[in-house]
Amino acid sequence: MLFRTLSVTAHFRHHFRFSSALLYPHHLGRSISSLRVVWRKDPKLDQAIDNDKRYKLSARVVREVLNEPGQVIPLQYLEKRRERLRLNVKVRTFLDQNPGLFDTYYDRIRPKSDLVQFLRPSARLRQFLEKERLINSHNEGLIVSKLCKLLMMSKDRVISTDKLVHVKREFGLPNDFLVDLVPRHPEYFRLVGSPGEGKSFLELISWNPEFAKSAIERQAEEESTMTGIRSRPNFNVKLPPGFFLKKEMREWVRDWLELDYISPYEDVSHLDQASPEMEKRMVGVFHELLSLSLLKRIPVPIIGKFTEDYRFSNAFSSTFTRHSGIFYMSLKGGIKTAMLREAYKDGELIDRDPLLEIKDRFVGLLEEGWGERAERVRAWKLEVEKNMEMMAIRGGEGEGDRDRINDGTGESEVLLQIEEGG
């Protein structure tokens, strides 16, 4: 049976001559920890993270309110949580900047206390939440397969529920997956203990061979079907423009790529932790985890929570820079984030998860509010400009207010007055 020649970038084709006869055991035998690759910034991939900052901030505030009893919260309580939410403006300013998320009303915190302002989800936000539920229901099979895969890659087919809850947003797991999704699929899952009441674990009780195919293996199968030539599963290596490896590292990567691909679902208890084969398996797990994630990127500290479950070495984070043709490690926001290069083109995500429809709809909700706010600002400025012209005719009064309009310093204050009917 013929095998497809490994496809890599022109840089690797120039330096590597792939052949089963060209193996260099002395390079593969060299300690992995002694091989270093200098980190190089990728502005386009960094920008992909920057583009989501405003969306993620709004999502954090929304989750904070939805997690409250009755999904309502006094505005002053939310104000006290600004630091934890990493909200760098006052809550009132945030509400002004993001209209349409919440309704405000007055109520008492205690029966005889003074009236204070409360927040609750707006009708539009509730419509979004219903649509989110429907999207999750429509993609339940995908969500079940993701959860199974996370368990299947672990050494004991069991993971702490605390860890799974911590990463649920990275993989698109519903908020209530432990109390709703898991009980409806006893053919796959067993919940040991009670979440939130001491240690609890989610255990895989049946193995689905279809779920045990990695993204790399599925791609090789698709290529084999299209070409009629059996494709060898391996990583797509694409170094960023202007990036070069030193000769020693090029030789090591060349020989490492010639090693057989090791599925992240394969039992590797027999492998030496420091061997090149274990390195290839670890890269395979990272590739699969990122492929399963919504945005094809995961903060490195979150991946680190699974060091024991997935048999990662303690120095696992260096893998992302050592294999810079497969991964990129962004440092945006002071947080290391591992990204899958092949999932992006010019900084735009091209390998889109069906569950990203939820994010798209939430961004649409935000943009609708931003558009309404911009329209109010325009209308207000036109009205004030009209008043300024009338005042100028009467003697040039109001120049100070005109200056405040031009530099934008009075905008937010007056918008709040407009929203309150002032």
Short mmCIF file of C-alpha atoms in Angstrom, two decimals:
data_model
loop_
_atom_site.label_atom_id
_atom_site.label_comp_id
_atom_site.label_asym_id
_atom_site.label_seq_id
_atom_site.Cartn_x
_atom_site.Cartn_y
_atom_site.Cartn_z
CA MET A 1 0.00 0.00 0.00
CA LEU A 2 1.35 3.40 -0.95
CA PHE A 3 1.84 6.13 1.64
CA ARG A 4 1.48 9.82 0.92
CA THR A 5 4.71 11.78 1.35
CA LEU A 6 4.43 14.02 4.41
CA SER A 7 3.33 17.51 3.32
CA VAL A 8 5.16 20.37 5.02
CA THR A 9 6.00 23.96 4.16
CA ALA A 10 8.62 24.98 1.63
CA HIS A 11 11.02 25.73 4.46
CA PHE A 12 10.91 22.13 5.65
CA ARG A 13 10.96 20.70 2.13
CA HIS A 14 14.15 22.65 1.51
CA HIS A 15 15.94 21.46 4.63
CA PHE A 16 14.42 17.99 5.13
CA ARG A 17 14.70 15.12 2.68
CA PHE A 18 12.18 12.61 3.95
CA SER A 19 13.12 8.99 3.46
CA SER A 20 12.85 5.93 5.64
CA ALA A 21 16.58 5.46 5.11
CA LEU A 22 17.46 8.87 6.49
CA LEU A 23 17.03 8.40 10.23
CA TYR A 24 19.49 9.80 12.76
CA PRO A 25 19.15 7.98 16.08
CA HIS A 26 21.78 10.20 17.68
CA HIS A 27 19.48 13.20 17.23
CA LEU A 28 16.36 11.41 18.47
CA GLY A 29 18.33 10.17 21.43
CA ARG A 30 19.36 13.66 22.45
CA SER A 31 17.58 14.91 25.56
CA ILE A 32 14.40 16.71 24.58
CA SER A 33 14.90 19.25 27.36
CA SER A 34 18.23 20.31 25.80
CA LEU A 35 16.54 21.42 22.57
CA ARG A 36 15.49 25.06 22.60
CA VAL A 37 13.49 27.18 20.16
CA VAL A 38 13.36 30.95 20.59
CA TRP A 39 9.82 32.26 21.02
CA ARG A 40 8.72 34.56 18.22
CA LYS A 41 5.72 36.87 18.32
CA ASP A 42 2.90 36.32 15.82
CA PRO A 43 0.94 39.61 15.67
CA LYS A 44 -1.97 38.15 13.67
CA LEU A 45 -2.63 35.34 16.15
CA ASP A 46 -2.25 37.76 19.05
CA GLN A 47 -4.86 39.97 17.40
CA ALA A 48 -7.30 37.04 17.34
CA ILE A 49 -7.17 37.04 21.14
CA ASP A 50 -7.47 40.82 21.33
CA ASN A 51 -10.58 40.76 19.16
CA ASP A 52 -12.46 38.72 21.78
CA LYS A 53 -11.63 40.88 24.82
CA ARG A 54 -14.82 42.96 24.82
CA TYR A 55 -17.01 39.93 24.17
CA LYS A 56 -15.41 37.96 27.00
CA LEU A 57 -15.78 40.85 29.46
CA SER A 58 -19.49 41.15 28.71
CA ALA A 59 -19.90 37.38 28.98
CA ARG A 60 -18.28 37.40 32.46
CA VAL A 61 -20.68 40.08 33.71
CA VAL A 62 -23.68 38.25 32.25
CA ARG A 63 -22.64 34.96 33.89
CA GLU A 64 -22.22 36.75 37.22
CA VAL A 65 -25.83 37.96 37.14
CA LEU A 66 -27.24 34.67 35.84
CA ASN A 67 -25.55 32.75 38.65
CA GLU A 68 -27.37 34.81 41.29
CA PRO A 69 -30.55 33.46 42.95
CA GLY A 70 -33.47 34.47 40.76
CA GLN A 71 -30.96 35.88 38.25
CA VAL A 72 -31.17 39.34 39.85
CA ILE A 73 -28.54 41.33 41.72
CA PRO A 74 -28.34 44.76 43.41
CA LEU A 75 -26.19 47.05 41.30
CA GLN A 76 -24.11 47.96 44.34
CA TYR A 77 -23.23 44.29 44.92
CA LEU A 78 -22.03 43.91 41.34
CA GLU A 79 -19.99 47.10 41.75
CA LYS A 80 -18.09 45.48 44.65
CA ARG A 81 -17.10 42.57 42.39
CA ARG A 82 -15.52 44.69 39.66
CA GLU A 83 -11.96 43.65 40.52
CA ARG A 84 -12.77 39.94 40.39
CA LEU A 85 -14.61 40.44 37.09
CA ARG A 86 -11.63 42.46 35.76
CA LEU A 87 -14.09 45.25 34.94
CA ASN A 88 -12.05 48.44 34.66
CA VAL A 89 -15.06 50.82 34.53
CA LYS A 90 -17.94 51.40 36.93
CA VAL A 91 -20.96 49.13 36.47
CA ARG A 92 -23.13 52.08 35.44
CA THR A 93 -20.64 52.93 32.70
CA PHE A 94 -20.57 49.30 31.58
CA LEU A 95 -24.38 49.29 31.34
CA ASP A 96 -24.26 52.49 29.32
CA GLN A 97 -21.65 51.03 26.96
CA ASN A 98 -23.53 47.72 26.54
CA PRO A 99 -27.27 48.49 26.42
CA GLY A 100 -29.74 45.69 25.89
CA LEU A 101 -28.17 43.17 28.28
CA PHE A 102 -30.02 44.08 31.47
CA ASP A 103 -33.12 45.85 32.72
CA THR A 104 -32.87 47.99 35.86
CA TYR A 105 -35.56 48.34 38.52
CA TYR A 106 -35.83 49.34 42.16
CA ASP A 107 -36.43 46.95 45.05
CA ARG A 108 -35.43 46.38 48.66
CA ILE A 109 -32.58 44.08 49.68
CA ARG A 110 -34.36 43.49 53.01
CA PRO A 111 -38.05 44.08 53.85
CA LYS A 112 -37.53 47.45 55.58
CA SER A 113 -34.37 48.66 53.80
CA ASP A 114 -34.26 51.54 51.33
CA LEU A 115 -35.04 51.03 47.68
CA VAL A 116 -31.92 50.31 45.61
CA GLN A 117 -31.29 49.63 41.94
CA PHE A 118 -31.31 45.98 40.80
CA LEU A 119 -30.28 44.32 37.52
CA ARG A 120 -32.07 41.48 35.73
CA PRO A 121 -31.68 39.94 32.27
CA SER A 122 -33.43 41.89 29.54
CA ALA A 123 -36.02 40.33 27.26
CA ARG A 124 -33.41 40.21 24.48
CA LEU A 125 -30.91 38.45 26.73
CA ARG A 126 -33.56 35.90 27.72
CA GLN A 127 -34.29 35.27 24.05
CA PHE A 128 -30.59 34.64 23.50
CA LEU A 129 -30.50 32.20 26.45
CA GLU A 130 -33.37 30.25 24.94
CA LYS A 131 -31.58 30.13 21.59
CA GLU A 132 -28.43 28.95 23.38
CA ARG A 133 -30.43 26.08 24.90
CA LEU A 134 -31.75 25.08 21.48
CA ILE A 135 -28.27 25.17 19.90
CA ASN A 136 -26.90 22.96 22.69
CA SER A 137 -29.82 20.56 22.25
CA HIS A 138 -29.27 20.40 18.48
CA ASN A 139 -25.55 19.65 19.00
CA GLU A 140 -25.94 17.24 21.91
CA GLY A 141 -24.22 14.43 20.03
CA LEU A 142 -21.16 16.62 19.46
CA ILE A 143 -21.08 17.65 23.13
CA VAL A 144 -21.33 14.02 24.30
CA SER A 145 -18.49 13.01 21.98
CA LYS A 146 -16.29 15.84 23.32
CA LEU A 147 -16.89 14.80 26.91
CA CYS A 148 -16.19 11.16 26.05
CA LYS A 149 -12.98 12.11 24.26
CA LEU A 150 -11.72 14.13 27.24
CA LEU A 151 -12.23 11.04 29.42
CA MET A 152 -10.84 8.60 26.84
CA MET A 153 -7.51 10.44 26.66
CA SER A 154 -7.04 10.32 30.44
CA LYS A 155 -4.97 7.51 31.89
CA ASP A 156 -7.76 6.05 34.08
CA ARG A 157 -10.78 7.14 31.97
CA VAL A 158 -11.90 9.29 34.91
CA ILE A 159 -11.52 13.03 35.64
CA SER A 160 -12.45 15.22 38.60
CA THR A 161 -15.72 17.09 38.01
CA ASP A 162 -14.07 20.23 39.40
CA LYS A 163 -11.60 20.17 36.51
CA LEU A 164 -14.31 19.55 33.93
CA VAL A 165 -16.43 22.40 35.28
CA HIS A 166 -13.37 24.66 35.14
CA VAL A 167 -12.84 23.95 31.41
CA LYS A 168 -16.47 23.71 30.28
CA ARG A 169 -16.40 27.05 28.46
CA GLU A 170 -13.21 26.13 26.58
CA PHE A 171 -14.94 23.11 25.02
CA GLY A 172 -18.50 24.43 24.80
CA LEU A 173 -19.97 22.18 27.51
CA PRO A 174 -23.32 23.53 28.80
CA ASN A 175 -23.38 25.06 32.27
CA ASP A 176 -25.59 22.27 33.59
CA PHE A 177 -23.89 19.37 31.78
CA LEU A 178 -23.30 17.41 35.02
CA VAL A 179 -26.91 17.55 36.20
CA ASP A 180 -28.67 17.45 32.82
CA LEU A 181 -26.52 15.97 30.05
CA VAL A 182 -24.62 13.31 32.01
CA PRO A 183 -27.70 11.61 33.61
CA ARG A 184 -29.32 11.31 30.17
CA HIS A 185 -26.38 9.29 28.85
CA PRO A 186 -25.81 6.44 31.33
CA GLU A 187 -24.44 4.36 28.44
CA TYR A 188 -21.29 6.51 28.57
CA PHE A 189 -20.97 8.21 31.94
CA ARG A 190 -21.03 7.41 35.64
CA LEU A 191 -20.95 10.25 38.17
CA VAL A 192 -19.10 9.26 41.34
CA GLY A 193 -19.89 11.49 44.33
CA SER A 194 -21.92 14.69 44.30
CA PRO A 195 -20.52 17.79 42.53
CA GLY A 196 -20.06 20.64 44.98
CA GLU A 197 -20.19 18.31 48.00
CA GLY A 198 -16.63 17.08 48.34
CA LYS A 199 -14.63 15.18 45.75
CA SER A 200 -16.57 13.90 42.76
CA PHE A 201 -15.50 12.32 39.49
CA LEU A 202 -16.88 11.60 36.06
CA GLU A 203 -16.07 8.11 34.81
CA LEU A 204 -16.27 6.67 31.29
CA ILE A 205 -18.03 3.31 31.35
CA SER A 206 -18.07 2.40 27.65
CA TRP A 207 -15.59 2.92 24.81
CA ASN A 208 -16.87 4.14 21.44
CA PRO A 209 -14.29 3.31 18.71
CA GLU A 210 -15.62 6.16 16.54
CA PHE A 211 -14.78 8.67 19.27
CA ALA A 212 -11.26 7.22 19.47
CA LYS A 213 -10.27 8.77 16.14
CA SER A 214 -8.24 11.95 16.51
CA ALA A 215 -8.51 15.00 14.26
CA ILE A 216 -5.18 13.97 12.68
CA GLU A 217 -6.45 10.45 11.93
CA ARG A 218 -9.76 11.71 10.52
CA GLN A 219 -7.90 14.10 8.22
CA ALA A 220 -5.68 11.27 6.97
CA GLU A 221 -8.78 9.13 6.28
CA GLU A 222 -10.42 11.97 4.34
CA GLU A 223 -7.28 12.50 2.24
CA SER A 224 -7.05 8.76 1.55
CA THR A 225 -10.66 8.73 0.34
CA MET A 226 -10.12 11.76 -1.89
CA THR A 227 -6.82 10.65 -3.44
CA GLY A 228 -7.13 6.88 -3.39
CA ILE A 229 -3.70 6.75 -1.77
CA ARG A 230 -3.32 5.75 1.86
CA SER A 231 -2.25 8.84 3.81
CA ARG A 232 0.03 8.53 6.79
CA PRO A 233 -1.36 10.33 9.89
CA ASN A 234 1.02 13.08 10.92
CA PHE A 235 1.14 16.72 11.95
CA ASN A 236 0.78 19.64 9.57
CA VAL A 237 3.92 21.70 10.19
CA LYS A 238 3.84 25.30 9.02
CA LEU A 239 6.44 27.71 10.32
CA PRO A 240 5.40 31.38 10.36
CA PRO A 241 7.04 33.74 7.81
CA GLY A 242 10.60 34.65 8.68
CA PHE A 243 10.93 31.90 11.28
CA PHE A 244 13.92 29.54 11.02
CA LEU A 245 15.17 26.67 13.15
CA LYS A 246 18.81 26.03 13.92
CA LYS A 247 20.38 23.06 12.13
CA GLU A 248 20.36 20.82 15.23
CA MET A 249 16.67 21.46 15.86
CA ARG A 250 15.77 20.98 12.17
CA GLU A 251 17.39 17.55 12.20
CA TRP A 252 15.62 16.58 15.41
CA VAL A 253 12.20 17.70 14.11
CA ARG A 254 12.78 15.90 10.79
CA ASP A 255 13.54 12.60 12.50
CA TRP A 256 10.77 13.12 15.07
CA LEU A 257 8.21 13.58 12.27
CA GLU A 258 9.36 10.28 10.73
CA LEU A 259 8.30 8.45 13.90
CA ASP A 260 4.91 6.75 13.76
CA TYR A 261 1.99 8.90 14.84
CA ILE A 262 0.72 7.86 18.29
CA SER A 263 -2.99 8.41 18.85
CA PRO A 264 -3.90 10.37 22.00
CA TYR A 265 -6.41 7.58 22.71
CA GLU A 266 -3.75 4.86 22.70
CA ASP A 267 -2.43 3.30 25.92
CA VAL A 268 1.13 4.59 26.39
CA SER A 269 1.85 3.31 29.89
CA HIS A 270 4.79 1.35 28.46
CA LEU A 271 6.55 4.43 27.03
CA ASP A 272 9.45 6.22 28.72
CA GLN A 273 8.34 9.70 29.78
CA ALA A 274 11.51 11.25 28.29
CA SER A 275 11.40 9.37 24.97
CA PRO A 276 10.76 11.00 21.55
CA GLU A 277 7.77 8.67 21.19
CA MET A 278 6.23 10.08 24.37
CA GLU A 279 6.92 13.57 23.06
CA LYS A 280 5.00 12.68 19.91
CA ARG A 281 2.12 11.31 21.92
CA MET A 282 2.05 14.44 24.12
CA VAL A 283 1.97 16.69 21.06
CA GLY A 284 -0.88 14.52 19.79
CA VAL A 285 -2.85 15.09 22.99
CA PHE A 286 -2.26 18.85 22.83
CA HIS A 287 -3.34 18.88 19.18
CA GLU A 288 -6.50 16.94 20.00
CA LEU A 289 -7.37 19.12 23.01
CA LEU A 290 -7.00 22.28 20.94
CA SER A 291 -8.99 20.70 18.09
CA LEU A 292 -11.83 19.94 20.52
CA SER A 293 -11.83 23.46 21.95
CA LEU A 294 -14.23 26.09 20.64
CA LEU A 295 -11.62 28.62 19.58
CA LYS A 296 -8.76 26.17 18.92
CA ARG A 297 -6.85 27.79 21.76
CA ILE A 298 -6.64 27.18 25.52
CA PRO A 299 -4.80 29.08 28.27
CA VAL A 300 -1.74 27.07 29.28
CA PRO A 301 -2.61 27.16 33.04
CA ILE A 302 -5.90 25.40 32.23
CA ILE A 303 -4.08 22.69 30.28
CA GLY A 304 -1.74 22.34 33.25
CA LYS A 305 -4.62 21.22 35.46
CA PHE A 306 -4.62 17.94 33.51
CA THR A 307 -0.91 17.17 33.84
CA GLU A 308 -1.52 14.03 35.87
CA ASP A 309 -4.64 12.91 33.98
CA TYR A 310 -2.94 13.03 30.57
CA ARG A 311 0.60 12.13 31.66
CA PHE A 312 2.17 15.47 30.74
CA SER A 313 5.68 16.25 31.89
CA ASN A 314 6.08 19.08 34.41
CA ALA A 315 7.81 21.14 31.70
CA PHE A 316 5.01 20.53 29.20
CA SER A 317 4.58 24.23 28.28
CA SER A 318 7.93 24.26 26.44
CA THR A 319 6.38 21.84 23.93
CA PHE A 320 4.39 24.68 22.38
CA THR A 321 7.50 26.68 21.50
CA ARG A 322 9.59 23.61 20.58
CA HIS A 323 6.92 22.73 17.99
CA SER A 324 6.32 26.25 16.68
CA GLY A 325 5.21 24.91 13.30
CA ILE A 326 2.22 23.22 14.96
CA PHE A 327 1.41 25.55 17.86
CA TYR A 328 1.75 29.18 18.82
CA MET A 329 1.98 30.35 22.42
CA SER A 330 0.56 33.83 22.80
CA LEU A 331 1.50 36.03 25.75
CA LYS A 332 -1.38 38.49 25.31
CA GLY A 333 -2.92 39.77 28.53
CA GLY A 334 -0.08 38.36 30.61
CA ILE A 335 -1.49 34.83 30.14
CA LYS A 336 0.16 32.08 28.10
CA THR A 337 -2.34 30.75 25.57
CA ALA A 338 -1.64 27.74 23.34
CA MET A 339 -3.09 28.09 19.83
CA LEU A 340 -3.38 25.62 16.95
CA ARG A 341 -1.75 27.24 13.91
CA GLU A 342 -3.57 25.24 11.24
CA ALA A 343 -6.95 26.39 12.59
CA TYR A 344 -6.19 30.02 11.69
CA LYS A 345 -5.48 31.92 8.49
CA ASP A 346 -4.22 35.51 8.73
CA GLY A 347 -5.36 35.58 12.33
CA GLU A 348 -8.93 34.51 11.49
CA LEU A 349 -10.38 31.25 12.78
CA ILE A 350 -11.17 29.01 9.79
CA ASP A 351 -11.80 25.70 11.59
CA ARG A 352 -15.11 26.66 13.23
CA ASP A 353 -16.88 24.55 15.82
CA PRO A 354 -20.69 24.31 15.33
CA LEU A 355 -21.15 25.47 18.94
CA LEU A 356 -19.57 28.81 18.02
CA GLU A 357 -23.03 29.80 16.81
CA ILE A 358 -23.75 30.62 20.46
CA LYS A 359 -20.87 33.09 20.60
CA ASP A 360 -21.87 34.59 17.25
CA ARG A 361 -25.40 35.21 18.51
CA PHE A 362 -24.15 36.77 21.74
CA VAL A 363 -21.84 39.08 19.79
CA GLY A 364 -24.83 39.96 17.61
CA LEU A 365 -26.78 40.87 20.74
CA LEU A 366 -23.92 43.10 21.90
CA GLU A 367 -23.56 44.74 18.49
CA GLU A 368 -27.29 45.49 18.39
CA GLY A 369 -26.95 47.37 21.67
CA TRP A 370 -23.79 49.14 20.51
CA GLY A 371 -25.60 50.29 17.37
CA GLU A 372 -28.50 51.68 19.39
CA ARG A 373 -26.11 53.52 21.66
CA ALA A 374 -24.24 55.01 18.70
CA GLU A 375 -27.54 56.19 17.23
CA ARG A 376 -28.49 57.87 20.53
CA VAL A 377 -25.10 59.57 20.63
CA ARG A 378 -25.55 60.88 17.10
CA ALA A 379 -29.07 62.14 17.83
CA TRP A 380 -27.94 63.80 21.04
CA LYS A 381 -25.00 65.52 19.36
CA LEU A 382 -27.23 66.82 16.56
CA GLU A 383 -29.69 68.18 19.10
CA VAL A 384 -26.98 69.86 21.15
CA GLU A 385 -25.29 71.28 18.04
CA LYS A 386 -28.65 72.74 17.02
CA ASN A 387 -29.04 74.31 20.45
CA MET A 388 -25.47 75.65 20.31
CA GLU A 389 -26.19 77.35 16.99
CA MET A 390 -29.31 78.99 18.41
CA MET A 391 -27.38 80.15 21.48
CA ALA A 392 -24.57 81.50 19.29
CA ILE A 393 -27.07 83.64 17.44
CA ARG A 394 -28.18 85.06 20.78
CA GLY A 395 -24.70 86.08 21.86
CA GLY A 396 -22.22 83.19 21.70
CA GLU A 397 -23.28 81.50 24.94
CA GLY A 398 -22.55 77.84 25.53
CA GLU A 399 -18.98 77.67 24.17
CA GLY A 400 -17.88 75.63 27.18
CA ASP A 401 -20.53 72.99 26.48
CA ARG A 402 -19.48 72.93 22.80
CA ASP A 403 -15.90 72.12 23.86
CA ARG A 404 -17.12 69.26 26.08
CA ILE A 405 -19.07 67.81 23.16
CA ASN A 406 -16.11 68.02 20.82
CA ASP A 407 -13.76 66.16 23.17
CA GLY A 408 -16.45 63.65 24.22
CA THR A 409 -16.08 64.18 27.97
CA GLY A 410 -19.78 64.91 28.54
CA GLU A 411 -21.11 62.10 26.38
CA SER A 412 -21.57 59.27 28.90
CA GLU A 413 -23.07 61.55 31.54
CA VAL A 414 -25.75 62.92 29.21
CA LEU A 415 -26.48 59.45 27.79
CA LEU A 416 -27.34 58.27 31.29
CA GLN A 417 -29.69 61.23 31.61
CA ILE A 418 -31.30 60.31 28.30
CA GLU A 419 -31.81 56.68 29.38
CA GLU A 420 -33.34 57.80 32.69
CA GLY A 421 -35.65 60.19 30.88
CA GLY A 422 -33.72 63.31 31.81
#
